[in-house]
mmCIF file of C-alpha atoms in Angstrom:
data_model
loop_
_atom_site.group_PDB
_atom_site.id
_atom_site.type_symbol
_atom_site.label_atom_id
_atom_site.label_comp_id
_atom_site.label_asym_id
_atom_site.label_seq_id
_atom_site.Cartn_x
_atom_site.Cartn_y
_atom_site.Cartn_z
ATOM 1 C CA GLU A 147 -201.924 -132.260 67.655
ATOM 2 C CA VAL A 148 -198.554 -131.516 69.180
ATOM 3 C CA GLN A 149 -195.823 -133.804 67.816
ATOM 4 C CA LEU A 150 -192.084 -133.808 68.395
ATOM 5 C CA VAL A 151 -190.196 -136.610 66.412
ATOM 6 C CA GLU A 152 -186.390 -137.181 67.018
ATOM 7 C CA SER A 153 -183.998 -138.765 64.604
ATOM 8 C CA GLY A 154 -180.361 -139.387 64.005
ATOM 9 C CA GLY A 155 -179.394 -141.526 66.845
ATOM 10 C CA GLY A 156 -177.188 -144.520 66.441
ATOM 11 C CA LEU A 157 -173.973 -146.172 67.014
ATOM 12 C CA VAL A 158 -170.839 -144.023 67.025
ATOM 13 C CA GLN A 159 -167.325 -144.690 68.196
ATOM 14 C CA PRO A 160 -165.712 -142.519 70.789
ATOM 15 C CA GLY A 161 -164.557 -139.263 69.791
ATOM 16 C CA GLY A 162 -166.936 -139.442 66.907
ATOM 17 C CA SER A 163 -169.935 -137.051 66.048
ATOM 18 C CA LEU A 164 -173.618 -137.319 65.550
ATOM 19 C CA ARG A 165 -176.385 -134.768 64.743
ATOM 20 C CA LEU A 166 -179.893 -135.414 66.353
ATOM 21 C CA SER A 167 -182.878 -133.766 64.819
ATOM 22 C CA CYS A 168 -186.220 -132.934 66.382
ATOM 23 C CA ALA A 169 -189.003 -132.254 63.846
ATOM 24 C CA ALA A 170 -192.057 -130.304 65.322
ATOM 25 C CA SER A 171 -195.624 -130.035 64.396
ATOM 26 C CA GLY A 172 -198.902 -129.080 65.550
ATOM 27 C CA PHE A 173 -197.876 -125.866 67.228
ATOM 28 C CA THR A 174 -196.176 -122.536 66.297
ATOM 29 C CA PHE A 175 -192.386 -123.892 66.833
ATOM 30 C CA SER A 176 -190.871 -120.269 66.360
ATOM 31 C CA THR A 177 -192.723 -119.149 69.596
ATOM 32 C CA TYR A 178 -191.383 -121.800 72.074
ATOM 33 C CA TRP A 179 -187.997 -122.370 73.848
ATOM 34 C CA MET A 180 -186.891 -125.888 73.185
ATOM 35 C CA HIS A 181 -184.721 -128.325 75.191
ATOM 36 C CA TRP A 182 -182.729 -131.651 74.966
ATOM 37 C CA VAL A 183 -183.065 -133.978 77.897
ATOM 38 C CA ARG A 184 -181.216 -137.415 78.063
ATOM 39 C CA GLN A 185 -181.636 -140.545 79.890
ATOM 40 C CA ALA A 186 -178.721 -143.136 80.189
ATOM 41 C CA PRO A 187 -179.999 -146.631 80.237
ATOM 42 C CA GLY A 188 -181.768 -147.641 83.290
ATOM 43 C CA LYS A 189 -180.853 -144.065 84.800
ATOM 44 C CA GLY A 190 -182.640 -140.933 85.513
ATOM 45 C CA LEU A 191 -183.488 -137.750 83.381
ATOM 46 C CA VAL A 192 -180.740 -135.181 82.895
ATOM 47 C CA TRP A 193 -181.125 -131.791 81.169
ATOM 48 C CA VAL A 194 -178.720 -131.242 78.393
ATOM 49 C CA SER A 195 -179.338 -127.993 76.475
ATOM 50 C CA ARG A 196 -181.916 -125.354 75.709
ATOM 51 C CA MET A 197 -182.393 -122.682 72.964
ATOM 52 C CA SER A 198 -184.690 -119.703 72.996
ATOM 53 C CA SER A 199 -187.481 -119.185 70.608
ATOM 54 C CA ASP A 200 -185.611 -117.068 68.126
ATOM 55 C CA GLY A 201 -182.268 -118.872 68.502
ATOM 56 C CA SER A 202 -180.564 -115.982 70.252
ATOM 57 C CA SER A 203 -179.943 -117.614 73.621
ATOM 58 C CA THR A 204 -178.414 -121.028 74.505
ATOM 59 C CA SER A 205 -177.432 -122.879 77.531
ATOM 60 C CA TYR A 206 -175.646 -126.143 78.217
ATOM 61 C CA ALA A 207 -175.052 -128.613 81.010
ATOM 62 C CA ASP A 208 -171.573 -128.518 82.229
ATOM 63 C CA SER A 209 -170.929 -132.078 80.915
ATOM 64 C CA VAL A 210 -171.577 -131.245 77.468
ATOM 65 C CA LYS A 211 -170.357 -127.662 77.183
ATOM 66 C CA GLY A 212 -167.958 -127.177 74.515
ATOM 67 C CA ARG A 213 -168.852 -130.356 72.714
ATOM 68 C CA PHE A 214 -172.525 -130.180 71.925
ATOM 69 C CA THR A 215 -174.020 -127.351 70.009
ATOM 70 C CA ILE A 216 -177.821 -126.892 69.840
ATOM 71 C CA SER A 217 -179.569 -124.925 66.982
ATOM 72 C CA ARG A 218 -182.841 -124.634 65.189
ATOM 73 C CA ASP A 219 -184.390 -123.792 61.960
ATOM 74 C CA ASN A 220 -187.655 -122.096 62.523
ATOM 75 C CA ALA A 221 -188.414 -122.173 58.786
ATOM 76 C CA LYS A 222 -188.394 -126.075 58.877
ATOM 77 C CA ASN A 223 -189.835 -126.204 62.545
ATOM 78 C CA THR A 224 -186.749 -128.337 63.309
ATOM 79 C CA LEU A 225 -184.409 -128.279 66.519
ATOM 80 C CA TYR A 226 -180.913 -129.782 66.269
ATOM 81 C CA LEU A 227 -178.258 -131.258 68.494
ATOM 82 C CA GLN A 228 -174.712 -131.481 67.059
ATOM 83 C CA MET A 229 -172.691 -133.802 69.225
ATOM 84 C CA ASN A 230 -168.897 -133.753 68.921
ATOM 85 C CA SER A 231 -166.073 -135.688 70.609
ATOM 86 C CA LEU A 232 -168.607 -138.221 72.058
ATOM 87 C CA ARG A 233 -167.758 -140.433 75.121
ATOM 88 C CA ALA A 234 -169.124 -143.504 76.475
ATOM 89 C CA GLU A 235 -170.856 -141.673 79.175
ATOM 90 C CA ASP A 236 -173.077 -139.887 76.389
ATOM 91 C CA THR A 237 -174.657 -142.991 75.631
ATOM 92 C CA ALA A 238 -178.502 -142.338 76.360
ATOM 93 C CA VAL A 239 -181.942 -141.824 74.978
ATOM 94 C CA TYR A 240 -182.067 -138.131 73.831
ATOM 95 C CA TYR A 241 -185.482 -136.489 74.090
ATOM 96 C CA CYS A 242 -186.329 -132.919 72.748
ATOM 97 C CA ALA A 243 -188.960 -131.225 74.801
ATOM 98 C CA ARG A 244 -191.159 -128.168 74.548
ATOM 99 C CA ARG A 245 -191.221 -125.594 77.356
ATOM 100 C CA SER A 246 -194.396 -123.914 77.674
ATOM 101 C CA GLY A 247 -194.861 -120.358 78.908
ATOM 102 C CA GLY A 248 -194.977 -119.248 82.526
ATOM 103 C CA ASN A 249 -194.037 -121.684 85.041
ATOM 104 C CA ILE A 250 -195.197 -124.770 83.179
ATOM 105 C CA PRO A 251 -192.045 -126.822 82.446
ATOM 106 C CA PHE A 252 -191.473 -129.499 79.712
ATOM 107 C CA ASP A 253 -195.015 -130.082 78.574
ATOM 108 C CA TYR A 254 -194.407 -132.075 75.381
ATOM 109 C CA TRP A 255 -191.588 -134.604 74.614
ATOM 110 C CA GLY A 256 -190.638 -136.557 71.636
ATOM 111 C CA GLN A 257 -190.475 -140.363 71.851
ATOM 112 C CA GLY A 258 -186.426 -140.317 71.991
ATOM 113 C CA THR A 259 -183.638 -141.299 69.854
ATOM 114 C CA LEU A 260 -180.954 -143.671 71.307
ATOM 115 C CA VAL A 261 -177.302 -142.728 70.971
ATOM 116 C CA THR A 262 -174.753 -145.451 71.776
ATOM 117 C CA VAL A 263 -171.173 -144.502 71.935
ATOM 118 C CA SER A 264 -169.018 -147.721 71.843
ATOM 119 C CA SER A 265 -166.035 -149.151 69.969
ATOM 120 C CA ALA B 264 -176.888 -126.622 90.562
ATOM 121 C CA ILE B 265 -179.896 -127.336 92.909
ATOM 122 C CA GLN B 266 -180.139 -130.977 94.029
ATOM 123 C CA MET B 267 -183.444 -132.697 94.027
ATOM 124 C CA THR B 268 -183.741 -135.621 96.388
ATOM 125 C CA GLN B 269 -186.526 -137.954 95.928
ATOM 126 C CA SER B 270 -187.899 -140.502 98.221
ATOM 127 C CA PRO B 271 -188.396 -143.419 98.259
ATOM 128 C CA SER B 272 -186.554 -144.643 95.240
ATOM 129 C CA SER B 273 -189.032 -147.486 94.867
ATOM 130 C CA LEU B 274 -192.331 -148.672 96.689
ATOM 131 C CA SER B 275 -194.702 -151.449 96.283
ATOM 132 C CA ALA B 276 -198.478 -150.733 96.416
ATOM 133 C CA SER B 277 -201.769 -152.190 95.588
ATOM 134 C CA VAL B 278 -204.497 -151.005 93.326
ATOM 135 C CA GLY B 279 -206.584 -148.597 95.547
ATOM 136 C CA ASP B 280 -203.840 -147.624 97.798
ATOM 137 C CA ARG B 281 -202.792 -143.947 98.507
ATOM 138 C CA VAL B 282 -199.256 -143.298 97.551
ATOM 139 C CA THR B 283 -197.159 -140.489 98.566
ATOM 140 C CA ILE B 284 -193.646 -139.551 96.918
ATOM 141 C CA THR B 285 -191.520 -136.618 98.439
ATOM 142 C CA CYS B 286 -189.017 -134.435 96.835
ATOM 143 C CA ARG B 287 -186.765 -132.183 98.658
ATOM 144 C CA ALA B 288 -184.606 -129.265 96.952
ATOM 145 C CA SER B 289 -181.224 -128.255 98.263
ATOM 146 C CA GLN B 290 -182.588 -124.624 98.215
ATOM 147 C CA ASP B 291 -185.744 -122.807 98.070
ATOM 148 C CA ILE B 292 -187.204 -123.060 94.628
ATOM 149 C CA ARG B 293 -190.385 -121.113 95.258
ATOM 150 C CA ASN B 294 -193.160 -123.084 93.352
ATOM 151 C CA ASP B 295 -191.203 -124.046 90.203
ATOM 152 C CA LEU B 296 -191.754 -127.667 90.749
ATOM 153 C CA GLY B 297 -193.207 -130.243 88.267
ATOM 154 C CA TRP B 298 -193.993 -133.877 88.567
ATOM 155 C CA TYR B 299 -193.582 -136.335 85.590
ATOM 156 C CA GLN B 300 -194.621 -139.970 84.920
ATOM 157 C CA GLN B 301 -192.641 -142.314 82.774
ATOM 158 C CA LYS B 302 -193.582 -145.914 81.703
ATOM 159 C CA PRO B 303 -190.941 -148.084 80.233
ATOM 160 C CA GLY B 304 -189.722 -147.224 76.775
ATOM 161 C CA LYS B 305 -191.779 -144.062 76.602
ATOM 162 C CA ALA B 306 -191.204 -140.418 77.098
ATOM 163 C CA PRO B 307 -191.832 -138.517 80.400
ATOM 164 C CA MET B 308 -195.539 -137.120 80.737
ATOM 165 C CA LEU B 309 -196.138 -133.974 82.569
ATOM 166 C CA LEU B 310 -198.492 -134.534 85.543
ATOM 167 C CA ILE B 311 -198.246 -131.423 87.644
ATOM 168 C CA TYR B 312 -196.637 -128.070 87.381
ATOM 169 C CA ALA B 313 -196.121 -125.144 89.664
ATOM 170 C CA VAL B 314 -196.344 -127.417 92.802
ATOM 171 C CA SER B 315 -200.034 -128.198 92.535
ATOM 172 C CA SER B 316 -201.631 -127.298 89.008
ATOM 173 C CA LEU B 317 -202.805 -130.334 87.282
ATOM 174 C CA GLN B 318 -201.833 -130.639 83.557
ATOM 175 C CA SER B 319 -204.759 -130.847 81.147
ATOM 176 C CA GLY B 320 -206.027 -134.361 80.889
ATOM 177 C CA VAL B 321 -204.354 -135.745 83.959
ATOM 178 C CA PRO B 322 -206.840 -137.678 86.268
ATOM 179 C CA SER B 323 -207.774 -135.814 89.445
ATOM 180 C CA ARG B 324 -206.490 -138.597 91.796
ATOM 181 C CA PHE B 325 -203.032 -136.998 91.241
ATOM 182 C CA SER B 326 -202.285 -134.077 93.343
ATOM 183 C CA GLY B 327 -199.245 -132.047 94.417
ATOM 184 C CA SER B 328 -198.405 -129.989 97.523
ATOM 185 C CA GLY B 329 -195.613 -128.288 99.260
ATOM 186 C CA SER B 330 -193.562 -125.261 99.285
ATOM 187 C CA GLY B 331 -189.995 -123.727 99.420
ATOM 188 C CA THR B 332 -187.808 -126.946 99.664
ATOM 189 C CA ASP B 333 -190.144 -129.796 100.340
ATOM 190 C CA PHE B 334 -192.797 -131.164 97.914
ATOM 191 C CA THR B 335 -195.292 -134.116 97.705
ATOM 192 C CA LEU B 336 -196.991 -135.981 95.039
ATOM 193 C CA THR B 337 -199.972 -137.978 95.971
ATOM 194 C CA ILE B 338 -202.060 -140.553 94.055
ATOM 195 C CA SER B 339 -205.197 -141.013 96.125
ATOM 196 C CA SER B 340 -206.238 -144.156 94.704
ATOM 197 C CA LEU B 341 -203.681 -146.107 92.780
ATOM 198 C CA GLN B 342 -204.947 -147.459 89.361
ATOM 199 C CA PRO B 343 -203.325 -150.176 87.277
ATOM 200 C CA GLU B 344 -202.064 -147.710 84.704
ATOM 201 C CA ASP B 345 -200.168 -145.745 87.407
ATOM 202 C CA PHE B 346 -197.560 -148.222 87.872
ATOM 203 C CA ALA B 347 -194.467 -146.308 86.580
ATOM 204 C CA THR B 348 -191.698 -144.222 87.645
ATOM 205 C CA TYR B 349 -192.194 -140.719 88.668
ATOM 206 C CA TYR B 350 -189.742 -137.862 88.683
ATOM 207 C CA CYS B 351 -189.836 -134.344 90.221
ATOM 208 C CA LEU B 352 -188.262 -131.368 88.287
ATOM 209 C CA GLN B 353 -187.073 -127.909 89.332
ATOM 210 C CA ASP B 354 -186.748 -125.166 86.916
ATOM 211 C CA TYR B 355 -186.498 -122.227 89.213
ATOM 212 C CA ARG B 356 -182.863 -121.937 88.545
ATOM 213 C CA TYR B 357 -180.730 -123.246 85.637
ATOM 214 C CA PRO B 358 -179.689 -125.868 85.158
ATOM 215 C CA PRO B 359 -183.079 -127.589 85.583
ATOM 216 C CA THR B 360 -182.631 -130.552 87.641
ATOM 217 C CA PHE B 361 -184.635 -133.790 88.181
ATOM 218 C CA GLY B 362 -185.086 -136.044 91.093
ATOM 219 C CA GLY B 363 -183.676 -139.621 91.036
ATOM 220 C CA GLY B 364 -187.046 -140.986 90.481
ATOM 221 C CA THR B 365 -189.538 -143.316 92.332
ATOM 222 C CA LYS B 366 -190.483 -146.513 90.872
ATOM 223 C CA VAL B 367 -193.988 -147.387 91.762
ATOM 224 C CA GLU B 368 -194.468 -151.415 91.610
ATOM 225 C CA ILE B 369 -197.291 -153.660 92.059
ATOM 226 C CA GLU B 370 -197.247 -155.216 95.432
#
């Protein structure tokens, strides 16, 4: 069974840092591109970042570019999101999601982890 | 970025009703269009990909259609478990972008 389990969320002050993790199981993690998507309270879904299966390629939304860094450890089947210089507008539930092959978009999602940026 | 405009933003319907949700892209996205269902406090779930392909395990009352810039999600006979928020997604061009969502409520 495919499982994605996020962790690392919490309350952080503006300007602070947080690292999210996404532990994958039930599939060959090293062969899938992985993504982060966030959802502010009561709002819609917004794509944040992606990383290729081997870690050689990354992309970021303009809103987080230069502040967030995506990474992965294929030996540990884990995806990460390092978030620096956090702002109030980064407050959201952060989901990791797997992108399947071909034109199948995000087919499996984690349960999400809440990040709250507030003083 | 490609803008995805979903309508309506909310609707009220009864069990057994036929429901249609539309999504319009700001440019041609070919067939790179998916639909998701999200229930409160839960992660989104993929319903349809490539405009009209049903994801494994999704009931056949869900269907998708469209091409180019205009797309539709149809629920042929609304069931109690279908009350949720629905989002379209384009991943034809980066960044992937979602529609604003359609909340389907009980009438």
